[in-house]
Amino acid sequence: MSIASFLIRAFVYIICFILAWHGMSAVHYERFLKKNHVWQAQLLYVMIVMSLGYLSGSFVLAIAYYR
């Protein structure tokens, strides 16, 4: 893998991570969580955002490379 390819992939994943974080801010997921479990709720939020960012980044890269 060349450095240019690595930088493009990293840029796509970072952008998708930021977009997933911004998109998740519109969801009111607090009603589905137990009270006084702040640490677990924050961990779940970060894991969901990372998963969405990775999946959407992989999708974008697959579309871009396999046209």
Short mmCIF file of C-alpha atoms in Angstrom, two decimals:
data_model
loop_
_atom_site.label_atom_id
_atom_site.label_comp_id
_atom_site.label_asym_id
_atom_site.label_seq_id
_atom_site.Cartn_x
_atom_site.Cartn_y
_atom_site.Cartn_z
CA MET A 1 0.00 0.00 0.00
CA SER A 2 1.46 3.34 -1.01
CA ILE A 3 1.49 6.37 1.24
CA ALA A 4 -1.03 8.16 -1.00
CA SER A 5 -3.44 5.23 -0.75
CA PHE A 6 -3.03 5.16 3.02
CA LEU A 7 -3.71 8.89 3.32
CA ILE A 8 -6.82 8.68 1.15
CA ARG A 9 -8.20 5.78 3.18
CA ALA A 10 -7.41 7.54 6.47
CA PHE A 11 -9.06 10.76 5.23
CA VAL A 12 -12.21 8.88 4.15
CA TYR A 13 -12.48 7.06 7.49
CA ILE A 14 -11.97 10.26 9.49
CA ILE A 15 -14.61 12.12 7.46
CA CYS A 16 -17.06 9.22 7.86
CA PHE A 17 -16.33 9.10 11.60
CA ILE A 18 -17.07 12.83 11.92
CA LEU A 19 -20.27 12.49 9.89
CA ALA A 20 -21.40 9.52 11.99
CA TRP A 21 -20.73 11.49 15.19
CA HIS A 22 -22.74 14.41 13.84
CA GLY A 23 -25.55 12.15 12.68
CA MET A 24 -25.80 10.36 16.02
CA SER A 25 -26.32 13.68 17.77
CA ALA A 26 -29.83 13.75 16.27
CA VAL A 27 -30.83 10.51 18.02
CA HIS A 28 -32.32 10.75 21.53
CA TYR A 29 -31.07 7.41 22.77
CA GLU A 30 -31.22 8.39 26.46
CA ARG A 31 -34.70 6.91 26.85
CA PHE A 32 -33.38 3.44 25.98
CA LEU A 33 -30.64 3.47 28.63
CA LYS A 34 -30.72 2.85 32.36
CA LYS A 35 -30.35 5.79 34.70
CA ASN A 36 -26.98 6.39 36.43
CA HIS A 37 -25.06 4.37 33.82
CA VAL A 38 -23.28 7.32 32.23
CA TRP A 39 -19.96 5.59 31.57
CA GLN A 40 -21.61 2.64 29.85
CA ALA A 41 -23.82 4.97 27.78
CA GLN A 42 -20.82 6.98 26.61
CA LEU A 43 -18.94 3.80 25.72
CA LEU A 44 -21.93 2.52 23.75
CA TYR A 45 -22.22 5.86 21.94
CA VAL A 46 -18.53 5.82 20.93
CA MET A 47 -18.71 2.18 19.81
CA ILE A 48 -21.79 2.85 17.67
CA VAL A 49 -20.16 5.92 16.12
CA MET A 50 -16.96 4.00 15.37
CA SER A 51 -18.94 1.16 13.82
CA LEU A 52 -20.99 3.50 11.65
CA GLY A 53 -17.88 5.40 10.60
CA TYR A 54 -16.02 2.22 9.67
CA LEU A 55 -18.95 0.72 7.76
CA SER A 56 -19.74 3.89 5.85
CA GLY A 57 -16.04 4.47 5.10
CA SER A 58 -15.66 0.92 3.82
CA PHE A 59 -18.74 1.41 1.66
CA VAL A 60 -17.41 4.64 0.17
CA LEU A 61 -14.01 3.10 -0.53
CA ALA A 62 -15.58 0.02 -2.11
CA ILE A 63 -17.71 2.20 -4.38
CA ALA A 64 -14.72 4.37 -5.32
CA TYR A 65 -12.34 1.50 -6.11
CA TYR A 66 -14.74 -0.89 -7.86
CA ARG A 67 -16.51 1.33 -10.40
#
